[in-house]
PDB file of C-alpha atoms in Angstrom:
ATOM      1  CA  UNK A   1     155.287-112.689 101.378  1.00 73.00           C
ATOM      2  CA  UNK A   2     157.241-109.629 100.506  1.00 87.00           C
ATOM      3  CA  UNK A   3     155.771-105.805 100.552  1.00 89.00           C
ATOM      4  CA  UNK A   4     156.002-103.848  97.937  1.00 92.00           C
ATOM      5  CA  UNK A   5     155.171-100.076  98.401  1.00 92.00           C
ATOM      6  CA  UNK A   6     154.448 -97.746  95.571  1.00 91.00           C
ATOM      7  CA  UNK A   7     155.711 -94.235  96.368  1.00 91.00           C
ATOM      8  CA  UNK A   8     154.550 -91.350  94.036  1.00 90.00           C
ATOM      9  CA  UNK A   9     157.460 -88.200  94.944  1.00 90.00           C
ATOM     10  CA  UNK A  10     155.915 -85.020  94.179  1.00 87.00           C
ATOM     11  CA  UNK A  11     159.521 -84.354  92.552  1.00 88.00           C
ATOM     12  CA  UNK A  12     162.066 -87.123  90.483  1.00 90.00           C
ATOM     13  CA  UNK A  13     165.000 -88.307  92.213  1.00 88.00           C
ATOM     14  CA  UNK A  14     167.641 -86.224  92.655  1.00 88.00           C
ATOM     15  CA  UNK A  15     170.468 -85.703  89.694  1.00 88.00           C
ATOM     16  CA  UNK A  16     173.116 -87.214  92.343  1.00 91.00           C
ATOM     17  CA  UNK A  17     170.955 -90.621  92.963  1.00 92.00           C
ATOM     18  CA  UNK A  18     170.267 -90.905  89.379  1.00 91.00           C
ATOM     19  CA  UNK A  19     173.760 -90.445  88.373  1.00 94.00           C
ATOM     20  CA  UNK A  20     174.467 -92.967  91.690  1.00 95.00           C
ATOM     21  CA  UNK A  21     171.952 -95.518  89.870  1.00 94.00           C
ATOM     22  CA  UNK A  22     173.986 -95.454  86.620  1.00 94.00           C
ATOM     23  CA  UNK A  23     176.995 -96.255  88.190  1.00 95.00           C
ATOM     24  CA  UNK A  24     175.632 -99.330  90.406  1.00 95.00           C
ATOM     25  CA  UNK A  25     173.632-100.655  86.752  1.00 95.00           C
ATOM     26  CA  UNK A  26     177.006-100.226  85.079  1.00 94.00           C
ATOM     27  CA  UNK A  27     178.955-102.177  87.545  1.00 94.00           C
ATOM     28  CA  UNK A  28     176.157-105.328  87.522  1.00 94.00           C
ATOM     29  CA  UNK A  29     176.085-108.138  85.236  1.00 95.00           C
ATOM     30  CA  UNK A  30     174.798-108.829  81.971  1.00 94.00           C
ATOM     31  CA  UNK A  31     173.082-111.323  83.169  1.00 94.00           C
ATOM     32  CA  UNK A  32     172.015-109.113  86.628  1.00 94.00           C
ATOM     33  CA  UNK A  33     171.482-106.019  84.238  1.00 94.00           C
ATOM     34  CA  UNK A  34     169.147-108.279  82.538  1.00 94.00           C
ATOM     35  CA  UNK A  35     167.402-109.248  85.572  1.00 94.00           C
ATOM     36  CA  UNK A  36     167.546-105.770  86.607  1.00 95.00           C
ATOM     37  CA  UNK A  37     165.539-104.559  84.222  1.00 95.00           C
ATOM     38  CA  UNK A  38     162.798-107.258  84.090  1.00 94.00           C
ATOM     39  CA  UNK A  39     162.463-106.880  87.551  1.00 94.00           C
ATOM     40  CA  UNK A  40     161.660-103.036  87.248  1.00 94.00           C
ATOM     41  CA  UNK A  41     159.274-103.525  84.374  1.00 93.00           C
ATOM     42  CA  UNK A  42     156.861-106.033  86.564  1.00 92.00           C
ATOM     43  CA  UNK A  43     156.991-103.708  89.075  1.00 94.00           C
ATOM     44  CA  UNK A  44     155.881-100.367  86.897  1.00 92.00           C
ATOM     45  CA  UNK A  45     152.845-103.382  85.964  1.00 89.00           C
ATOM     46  CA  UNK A  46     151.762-102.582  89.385  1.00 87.00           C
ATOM     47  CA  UNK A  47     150.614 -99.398  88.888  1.00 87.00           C
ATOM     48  CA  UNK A  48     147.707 -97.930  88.202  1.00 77.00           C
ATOM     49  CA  UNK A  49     147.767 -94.093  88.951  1.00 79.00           C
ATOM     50  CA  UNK A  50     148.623 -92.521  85.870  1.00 79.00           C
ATOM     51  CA  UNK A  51     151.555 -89.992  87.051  1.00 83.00           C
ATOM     52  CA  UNK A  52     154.912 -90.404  85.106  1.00 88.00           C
ATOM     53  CA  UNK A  53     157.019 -93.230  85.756  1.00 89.00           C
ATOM     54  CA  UNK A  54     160.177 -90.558  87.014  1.00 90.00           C
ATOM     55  CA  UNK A  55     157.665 -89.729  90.147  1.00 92.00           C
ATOM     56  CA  UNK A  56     157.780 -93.385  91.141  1.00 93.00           C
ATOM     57  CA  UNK A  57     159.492 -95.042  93.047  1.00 94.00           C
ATOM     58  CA  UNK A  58     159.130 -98.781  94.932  1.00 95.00           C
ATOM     59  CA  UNK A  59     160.044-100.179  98.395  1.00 95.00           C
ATOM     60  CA  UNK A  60     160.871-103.608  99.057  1.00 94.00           C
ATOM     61  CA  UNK A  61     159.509-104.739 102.340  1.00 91.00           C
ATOM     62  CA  UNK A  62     161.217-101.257 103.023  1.00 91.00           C
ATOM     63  CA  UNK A  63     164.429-101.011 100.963  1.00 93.00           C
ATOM     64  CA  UNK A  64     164.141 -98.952  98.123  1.00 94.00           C
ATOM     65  CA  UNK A  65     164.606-100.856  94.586  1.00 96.00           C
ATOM     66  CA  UNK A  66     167.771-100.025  92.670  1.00 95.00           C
ATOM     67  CA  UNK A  67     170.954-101.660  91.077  1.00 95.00           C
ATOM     68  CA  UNK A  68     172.253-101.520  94.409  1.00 94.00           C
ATOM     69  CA  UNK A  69     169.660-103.666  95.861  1.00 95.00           C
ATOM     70  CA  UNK A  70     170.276-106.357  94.105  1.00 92.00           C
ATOM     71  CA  UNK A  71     173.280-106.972  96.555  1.00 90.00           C
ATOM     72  CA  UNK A  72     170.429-107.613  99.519  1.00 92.00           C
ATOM     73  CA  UNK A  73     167.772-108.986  98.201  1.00 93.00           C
ATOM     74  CA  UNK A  74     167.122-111.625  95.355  1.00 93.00           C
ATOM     75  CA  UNK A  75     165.877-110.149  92.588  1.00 93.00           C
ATOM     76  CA  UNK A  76     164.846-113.416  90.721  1.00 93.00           C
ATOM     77  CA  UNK A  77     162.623-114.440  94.312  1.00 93.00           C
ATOM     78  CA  UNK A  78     161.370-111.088  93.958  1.00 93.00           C
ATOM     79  CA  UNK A  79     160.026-111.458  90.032  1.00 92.00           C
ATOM     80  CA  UNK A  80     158.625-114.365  90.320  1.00 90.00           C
ATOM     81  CA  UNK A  81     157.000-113.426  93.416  1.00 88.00           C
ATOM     82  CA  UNK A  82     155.539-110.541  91.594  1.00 89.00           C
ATOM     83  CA  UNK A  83     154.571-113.062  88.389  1.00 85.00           C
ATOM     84  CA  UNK A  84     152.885-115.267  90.719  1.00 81.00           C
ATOM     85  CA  UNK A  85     150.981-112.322  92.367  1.00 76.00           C
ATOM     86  CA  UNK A  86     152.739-113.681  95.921  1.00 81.00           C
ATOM     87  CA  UNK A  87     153.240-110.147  97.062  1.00 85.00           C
ATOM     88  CA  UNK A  88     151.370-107.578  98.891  1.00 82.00           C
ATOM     89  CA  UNK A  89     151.129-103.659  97.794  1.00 83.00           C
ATOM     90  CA  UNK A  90     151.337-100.560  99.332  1.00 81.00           C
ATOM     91  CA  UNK A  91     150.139 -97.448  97.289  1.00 84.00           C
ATOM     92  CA  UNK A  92     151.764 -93.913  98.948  1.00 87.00           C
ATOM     93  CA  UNK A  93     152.112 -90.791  97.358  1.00 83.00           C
ATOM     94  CA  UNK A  94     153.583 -87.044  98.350  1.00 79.00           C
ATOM     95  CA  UNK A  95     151.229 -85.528  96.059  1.00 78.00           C
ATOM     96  CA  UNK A  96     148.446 -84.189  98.265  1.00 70.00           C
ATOM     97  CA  UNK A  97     145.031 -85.926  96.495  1.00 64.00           C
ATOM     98  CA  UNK A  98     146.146 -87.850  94.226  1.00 61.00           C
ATOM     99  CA  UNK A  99     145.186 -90.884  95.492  1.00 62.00           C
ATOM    100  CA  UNK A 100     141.412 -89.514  96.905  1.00 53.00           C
ATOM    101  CA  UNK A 101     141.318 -88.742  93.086  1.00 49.00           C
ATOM    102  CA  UNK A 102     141.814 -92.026  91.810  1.00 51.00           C
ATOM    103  CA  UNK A 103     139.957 -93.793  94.844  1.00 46.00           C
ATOM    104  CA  UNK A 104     136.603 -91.209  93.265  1.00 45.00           C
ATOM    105  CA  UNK A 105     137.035 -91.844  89.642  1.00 48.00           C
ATOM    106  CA  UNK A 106     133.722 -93.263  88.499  1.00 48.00           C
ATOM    107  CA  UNK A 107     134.311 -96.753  86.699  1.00 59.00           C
ATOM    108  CA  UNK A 108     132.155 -96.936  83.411  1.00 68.00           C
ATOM    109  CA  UNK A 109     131.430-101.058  83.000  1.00 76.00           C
ATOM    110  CA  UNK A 110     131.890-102.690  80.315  1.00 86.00           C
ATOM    111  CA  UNK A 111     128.554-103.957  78.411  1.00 89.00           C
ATOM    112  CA  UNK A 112     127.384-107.113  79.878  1.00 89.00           C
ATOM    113  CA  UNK A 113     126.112-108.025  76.723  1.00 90.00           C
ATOM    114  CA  UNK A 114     128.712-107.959  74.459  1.00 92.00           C
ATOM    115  CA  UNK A 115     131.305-109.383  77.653  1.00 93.00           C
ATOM    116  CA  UNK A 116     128.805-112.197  77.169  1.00 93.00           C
ATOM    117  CA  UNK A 117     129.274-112.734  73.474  1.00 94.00           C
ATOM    118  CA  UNK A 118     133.112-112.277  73.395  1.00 95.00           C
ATOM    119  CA  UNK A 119     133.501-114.831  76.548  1.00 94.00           C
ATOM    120  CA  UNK A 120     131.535-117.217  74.459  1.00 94.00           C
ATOM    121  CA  UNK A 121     133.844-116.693  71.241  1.00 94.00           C
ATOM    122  CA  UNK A 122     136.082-116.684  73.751  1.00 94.00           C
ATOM    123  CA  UNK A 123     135.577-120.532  74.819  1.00 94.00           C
ATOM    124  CA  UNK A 124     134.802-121.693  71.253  1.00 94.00           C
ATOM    125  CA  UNK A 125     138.315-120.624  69.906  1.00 94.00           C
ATOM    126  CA  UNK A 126     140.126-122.480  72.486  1.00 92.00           C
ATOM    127  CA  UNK A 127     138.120-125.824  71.754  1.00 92.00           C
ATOM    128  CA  UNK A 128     138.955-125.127  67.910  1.00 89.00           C
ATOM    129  CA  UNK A 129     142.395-125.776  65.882  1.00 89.00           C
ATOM    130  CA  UNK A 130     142.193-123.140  64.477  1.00 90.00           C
ATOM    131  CA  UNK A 131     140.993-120.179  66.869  1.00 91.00           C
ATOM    132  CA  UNK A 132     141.823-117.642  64.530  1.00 91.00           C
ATOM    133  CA  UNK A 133     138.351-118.157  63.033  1.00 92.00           C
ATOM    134  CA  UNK A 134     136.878-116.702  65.580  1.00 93.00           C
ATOM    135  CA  UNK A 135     139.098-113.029  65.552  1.00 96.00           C
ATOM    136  CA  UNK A 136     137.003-109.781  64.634  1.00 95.00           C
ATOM    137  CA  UNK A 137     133.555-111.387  65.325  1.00 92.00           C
ATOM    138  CA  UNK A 138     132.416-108.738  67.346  1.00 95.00           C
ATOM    139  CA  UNK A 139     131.518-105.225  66.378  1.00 95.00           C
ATOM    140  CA  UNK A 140     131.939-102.827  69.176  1.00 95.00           C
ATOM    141  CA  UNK A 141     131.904 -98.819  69.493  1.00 94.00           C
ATOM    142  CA  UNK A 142     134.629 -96.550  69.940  1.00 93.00           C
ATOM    143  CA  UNK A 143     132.100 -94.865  72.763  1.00 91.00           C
ATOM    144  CA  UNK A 144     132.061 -98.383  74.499  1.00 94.00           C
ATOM    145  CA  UNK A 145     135.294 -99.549  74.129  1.00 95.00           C
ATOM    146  CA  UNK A 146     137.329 -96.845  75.613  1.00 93.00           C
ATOM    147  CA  UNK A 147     137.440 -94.914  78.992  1.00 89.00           C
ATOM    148  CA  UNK A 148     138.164 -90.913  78.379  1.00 83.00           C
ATOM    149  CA  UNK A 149     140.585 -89.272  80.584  1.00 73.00           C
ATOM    150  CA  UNK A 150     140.832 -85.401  80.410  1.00 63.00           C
ATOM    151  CA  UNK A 151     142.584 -85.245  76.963  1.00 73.00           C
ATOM    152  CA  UNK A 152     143.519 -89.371  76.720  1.00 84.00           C
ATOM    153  CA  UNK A 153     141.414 -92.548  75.989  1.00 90.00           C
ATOM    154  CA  UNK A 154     142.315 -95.527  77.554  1.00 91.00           C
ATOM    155  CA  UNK A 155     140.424 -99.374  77.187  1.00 94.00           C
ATOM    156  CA  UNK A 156     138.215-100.937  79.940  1.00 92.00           C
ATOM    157  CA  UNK A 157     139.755-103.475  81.294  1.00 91.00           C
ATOM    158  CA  UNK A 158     137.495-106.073  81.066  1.00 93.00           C
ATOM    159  CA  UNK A 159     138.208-105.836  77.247  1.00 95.00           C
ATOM    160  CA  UNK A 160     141.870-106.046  77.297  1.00 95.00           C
ATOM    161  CA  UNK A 161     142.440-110.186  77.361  1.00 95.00           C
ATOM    162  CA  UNK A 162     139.805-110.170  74.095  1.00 96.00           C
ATOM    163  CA  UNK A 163     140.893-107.720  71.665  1.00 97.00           C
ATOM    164  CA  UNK A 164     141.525-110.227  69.030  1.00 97.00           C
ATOM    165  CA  UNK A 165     137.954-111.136  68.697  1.00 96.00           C
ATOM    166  CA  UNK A 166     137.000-107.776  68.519  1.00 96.00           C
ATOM    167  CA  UNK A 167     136.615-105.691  65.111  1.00 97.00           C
ATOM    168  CA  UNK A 168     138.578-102.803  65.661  1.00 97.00           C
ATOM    169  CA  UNK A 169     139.015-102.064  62.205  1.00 95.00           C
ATOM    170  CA  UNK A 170     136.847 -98.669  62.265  1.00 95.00           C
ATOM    171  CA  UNK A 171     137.765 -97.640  65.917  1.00 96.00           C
ATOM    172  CA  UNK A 172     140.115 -95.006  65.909  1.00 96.00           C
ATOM    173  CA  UNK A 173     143.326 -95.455  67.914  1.00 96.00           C
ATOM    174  CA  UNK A 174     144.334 -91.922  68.280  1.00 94.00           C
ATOM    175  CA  UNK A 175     145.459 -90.097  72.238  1.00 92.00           C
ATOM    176  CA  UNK A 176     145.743 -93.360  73.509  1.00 93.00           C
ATOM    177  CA  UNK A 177     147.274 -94.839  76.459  1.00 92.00           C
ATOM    178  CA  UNK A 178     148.899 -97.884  74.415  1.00 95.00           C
ATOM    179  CA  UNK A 179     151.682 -99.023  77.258  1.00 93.00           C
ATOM    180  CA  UNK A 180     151.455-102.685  78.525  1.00 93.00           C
ATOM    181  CA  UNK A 181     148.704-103.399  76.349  1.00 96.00           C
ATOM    182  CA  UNK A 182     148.685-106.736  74.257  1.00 97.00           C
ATOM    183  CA  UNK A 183     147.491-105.326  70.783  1.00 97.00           C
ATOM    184  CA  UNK A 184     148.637-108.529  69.209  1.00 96.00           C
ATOM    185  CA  UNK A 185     146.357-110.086  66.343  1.00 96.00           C
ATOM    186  CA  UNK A 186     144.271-107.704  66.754  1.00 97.00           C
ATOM    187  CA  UNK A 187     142.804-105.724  63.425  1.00 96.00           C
ATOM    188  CA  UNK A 188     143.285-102.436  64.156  1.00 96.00           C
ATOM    189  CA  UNK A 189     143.995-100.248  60.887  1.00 94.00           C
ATOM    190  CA  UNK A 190     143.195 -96.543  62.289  1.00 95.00           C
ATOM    191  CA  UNK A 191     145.964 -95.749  64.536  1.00 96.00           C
ATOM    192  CA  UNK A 192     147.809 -92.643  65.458  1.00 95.00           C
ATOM    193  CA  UNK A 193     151.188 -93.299  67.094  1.00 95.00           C
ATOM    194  CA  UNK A 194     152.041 -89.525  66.890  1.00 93.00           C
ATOM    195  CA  UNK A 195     149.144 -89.012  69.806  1.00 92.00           C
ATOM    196  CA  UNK A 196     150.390 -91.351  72.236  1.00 92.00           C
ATOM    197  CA  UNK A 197     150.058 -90.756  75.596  1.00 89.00           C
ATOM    198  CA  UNK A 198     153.131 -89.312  77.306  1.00 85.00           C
ATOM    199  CA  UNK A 199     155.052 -90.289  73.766  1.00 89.00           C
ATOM    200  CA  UNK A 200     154.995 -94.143  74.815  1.00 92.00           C
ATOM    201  CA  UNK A 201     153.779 -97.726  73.318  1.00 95.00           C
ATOM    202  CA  UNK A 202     156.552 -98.874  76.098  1.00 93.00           C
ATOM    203  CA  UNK A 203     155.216-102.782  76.987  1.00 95.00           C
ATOM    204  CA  UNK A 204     153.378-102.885  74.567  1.00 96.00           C
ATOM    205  CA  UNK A 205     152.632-105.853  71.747  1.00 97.00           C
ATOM    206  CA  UNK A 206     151.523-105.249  68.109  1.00 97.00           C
ATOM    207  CA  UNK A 207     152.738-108.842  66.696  1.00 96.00           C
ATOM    208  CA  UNK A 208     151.144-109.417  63.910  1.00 95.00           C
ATOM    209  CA  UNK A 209     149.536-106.513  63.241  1.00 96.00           C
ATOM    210  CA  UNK A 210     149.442-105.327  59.933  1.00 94.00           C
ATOM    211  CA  UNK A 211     150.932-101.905  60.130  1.00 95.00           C
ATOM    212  CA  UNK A 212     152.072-101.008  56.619  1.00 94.00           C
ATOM    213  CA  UNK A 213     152.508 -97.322  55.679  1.00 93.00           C
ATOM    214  CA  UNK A 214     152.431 -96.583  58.805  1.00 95.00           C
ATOM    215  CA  UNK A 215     155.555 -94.715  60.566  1.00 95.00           C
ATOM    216  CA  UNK A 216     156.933 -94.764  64.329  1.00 95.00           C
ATOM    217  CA  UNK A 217     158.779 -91.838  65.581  1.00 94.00           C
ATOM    218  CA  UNK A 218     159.940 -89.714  68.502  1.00 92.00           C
ATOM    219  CA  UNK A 219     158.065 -93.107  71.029  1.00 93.00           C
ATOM    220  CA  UNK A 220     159.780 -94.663  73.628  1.00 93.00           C
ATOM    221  CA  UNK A 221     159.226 -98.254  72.466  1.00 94.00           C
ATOM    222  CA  UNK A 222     160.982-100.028  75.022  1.00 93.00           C
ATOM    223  CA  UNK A 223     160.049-103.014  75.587  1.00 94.00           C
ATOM    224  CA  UNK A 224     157.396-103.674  73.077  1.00 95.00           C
ATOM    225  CA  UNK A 225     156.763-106.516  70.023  1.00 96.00           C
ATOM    226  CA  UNK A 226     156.637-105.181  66.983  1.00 96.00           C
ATOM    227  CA  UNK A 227     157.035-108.566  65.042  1.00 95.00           C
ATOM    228  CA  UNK A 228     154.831-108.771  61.935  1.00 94.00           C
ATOM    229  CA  UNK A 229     153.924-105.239  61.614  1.00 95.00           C
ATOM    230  CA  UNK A 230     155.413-103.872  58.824  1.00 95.00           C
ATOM    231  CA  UNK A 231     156.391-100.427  60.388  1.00 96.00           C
ATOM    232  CA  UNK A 232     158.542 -97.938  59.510  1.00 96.00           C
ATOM    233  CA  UNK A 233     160.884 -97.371  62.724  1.00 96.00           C
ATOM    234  CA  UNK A 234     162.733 -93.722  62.913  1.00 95.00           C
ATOM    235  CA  UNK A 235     165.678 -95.185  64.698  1.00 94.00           C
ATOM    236  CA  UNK A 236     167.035 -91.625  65.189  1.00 93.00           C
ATOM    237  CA  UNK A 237     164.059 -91.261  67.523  1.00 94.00           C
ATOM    238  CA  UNK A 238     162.480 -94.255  68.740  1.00 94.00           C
ATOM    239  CA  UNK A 239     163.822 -96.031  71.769  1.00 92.00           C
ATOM    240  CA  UNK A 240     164.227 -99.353  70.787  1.00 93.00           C
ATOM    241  CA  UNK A 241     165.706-100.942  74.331  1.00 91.00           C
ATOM    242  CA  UNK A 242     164.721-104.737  74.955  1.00 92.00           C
ATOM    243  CA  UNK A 243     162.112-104.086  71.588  1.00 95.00           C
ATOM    244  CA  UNK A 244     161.493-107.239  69.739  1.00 94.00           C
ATOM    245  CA  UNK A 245     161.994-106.544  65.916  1.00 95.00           C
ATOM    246  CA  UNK A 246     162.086-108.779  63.292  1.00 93.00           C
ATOM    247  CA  UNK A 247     162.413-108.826  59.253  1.00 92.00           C
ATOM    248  CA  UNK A 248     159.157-107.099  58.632  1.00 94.00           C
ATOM    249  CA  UNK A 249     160.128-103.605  60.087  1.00 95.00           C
ATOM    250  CA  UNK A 250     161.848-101.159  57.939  1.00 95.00           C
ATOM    251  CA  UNK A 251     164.301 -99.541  59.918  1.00 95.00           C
ATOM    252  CA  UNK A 252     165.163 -95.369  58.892  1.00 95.00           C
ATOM    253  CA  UNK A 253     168.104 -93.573  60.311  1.00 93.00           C
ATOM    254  CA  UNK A 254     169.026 -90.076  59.363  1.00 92.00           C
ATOM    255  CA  UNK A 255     166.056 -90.191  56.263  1.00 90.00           C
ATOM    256  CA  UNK A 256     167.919 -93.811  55.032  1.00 93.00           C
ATOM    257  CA  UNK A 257     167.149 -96.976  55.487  1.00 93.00           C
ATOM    258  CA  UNK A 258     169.419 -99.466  57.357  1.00 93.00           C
ATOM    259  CA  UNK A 259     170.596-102.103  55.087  1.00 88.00           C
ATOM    260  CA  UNK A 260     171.739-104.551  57.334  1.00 87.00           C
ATOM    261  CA  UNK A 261     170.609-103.926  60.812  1.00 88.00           C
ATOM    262  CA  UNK A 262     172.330-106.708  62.470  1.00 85.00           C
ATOM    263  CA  UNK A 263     174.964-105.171  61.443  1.00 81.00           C
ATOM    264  CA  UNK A 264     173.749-102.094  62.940  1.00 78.00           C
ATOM    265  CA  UNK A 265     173.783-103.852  66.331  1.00 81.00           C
ATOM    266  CA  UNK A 266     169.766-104.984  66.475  1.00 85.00           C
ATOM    267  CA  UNK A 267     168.892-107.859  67.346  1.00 85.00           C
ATOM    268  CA  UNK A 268     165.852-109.396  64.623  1.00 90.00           C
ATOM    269  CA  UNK A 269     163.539-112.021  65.957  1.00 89.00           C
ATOM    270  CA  UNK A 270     163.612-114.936  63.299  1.00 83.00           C
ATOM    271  CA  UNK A 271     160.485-116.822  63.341  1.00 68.00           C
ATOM    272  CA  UNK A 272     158.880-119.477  60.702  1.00 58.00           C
ATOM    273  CA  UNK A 273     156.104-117.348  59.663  1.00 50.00           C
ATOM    274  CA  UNK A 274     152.449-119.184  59.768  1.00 51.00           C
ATOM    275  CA  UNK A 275     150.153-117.017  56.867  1.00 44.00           C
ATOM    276  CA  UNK A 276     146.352-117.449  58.211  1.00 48.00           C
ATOM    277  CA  UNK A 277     144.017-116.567  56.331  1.00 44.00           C
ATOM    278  CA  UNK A 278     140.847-115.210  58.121  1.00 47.00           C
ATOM    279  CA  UNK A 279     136.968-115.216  56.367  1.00 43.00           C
TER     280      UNK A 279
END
């Protein structure tokens, strides 16, 4: 079982290792650039200590990750060892408290009640054909929903696998922490992307949420599914790396929009799409 240790740096890398890093990526692969990069997203999964992601940096069973790594170690052992949760982890940091902090935050529970009612929905979608029946069913407050921190929100986690059958509709969505969060089929229609926390919705999944008139810009999207949404993407400022995009999204650069975008060089996700109608 392989270690992997997270290390918070109290500064980022230096500019020589980064510029190091870019070399060894550019000399990989597609297919171990691809592999690459999966590999380092499952890995930011693992943690939990909201710092930003240039202070971290991971250890494999002692050898630090990077391009170059993937010369001593298999990377493809080493994601699906992390997919399978066969690893163990090691939390370190060079910031003096930061982990005392975390280890005395006060976790606010979610409502055993309503846990009970959406774990019941829960159960009755999956026996039905047609689970989407059950999506929205249950009201629930902004003030229960979320966890504040200092000038963010953030959800509990014991909500996060059943947004769908929750009606978000009136909860606002505004100075949120939105990475690596599954939004999908949900019904959110209040939502502030200009508030995100540290600029990001990176990991994230909106598929198949209706998002129309609503506009992305200056994000780091990486990563996320924006299938079915309707938005308005600012190309010009929106990362769009490894973002899933499909016919739906109305893509703007410099003010115009982008006829063709496959022409453009994006990719579009083409999917039958399945209209459900929801009482």
């Amino acid at each position: 079982m392989q270690t992997i240790t997270i290390n918070i740096r109290q500064f980022p890398i230096l500019h020589s290792e980064y510029i190091q890093n870019i070399f060894d990526y550019t000399d990989l692969s597609s297919k171990d650039r691809k592999l690459y990069d999966e590999t380092k997203f499952a890995l930011f999964q693992l943690v939990q200590i909201d710092v930003p992601d240039s202070l971290v940096e991971f250890f494999i069973d002692g050898k630090k990750f990077s391009p170059a790594l993937i010369q001593s170690i298999s990377f493809q052992q080493l994601l699906e060892d992390i997919n399978t949760n066969q690893i163990k982890t090691h939390i370190t940091s060079q910031i003096p408290g930061v982990l005392e902090y975390e280890e005395e935050k006060v976790k606010i529970p979610a409502n055993d009640e309503i846990l009970s009612r959406i774990k019941r929905v829960n159960s009755l979608a999956k026996e039905n054909s047609y689970p989407e029946f059950y999506y929205y069913q249950i009201p629930i407050s902004e003030e229960e929903l979320f966890i504040t921190k200092q000038d963010y929100k953030k959800i509990k986690e014991e909500y996060l696998p059943f947004l769908p059958f929750l009606d978000l509709s009136k909860v606002e969505f505004a100075n949120m922490d939105f990475r690596k969060i599954d939004f999908s089929n949900t019904n959110i229609e209040h939502i502030d992307f200009s508030t995100a926390y540290q600029n990001s919705i990176a990991g994230s999944s909106f598929k198949n949420v209706c998002l129309i008139g609503k506009q992305l810009e200056n994000v780091d999207a990486t990563s996320a599914d924006l299938c079915g949404t309707y938005l308005t993407i600012n190309s010009d400022t929106v990362s769009l790396k490894d973002t899933k995009l499909d016919s739906s999204i109305l893509l703007l650069s410099q003010g115009q929009v982008i006829e063709n975008p496959e022409r453009k060089g994006y990719f579009l996700v083409k999917e039958n799409t399945n209209i459900k109608l929801h009482f």
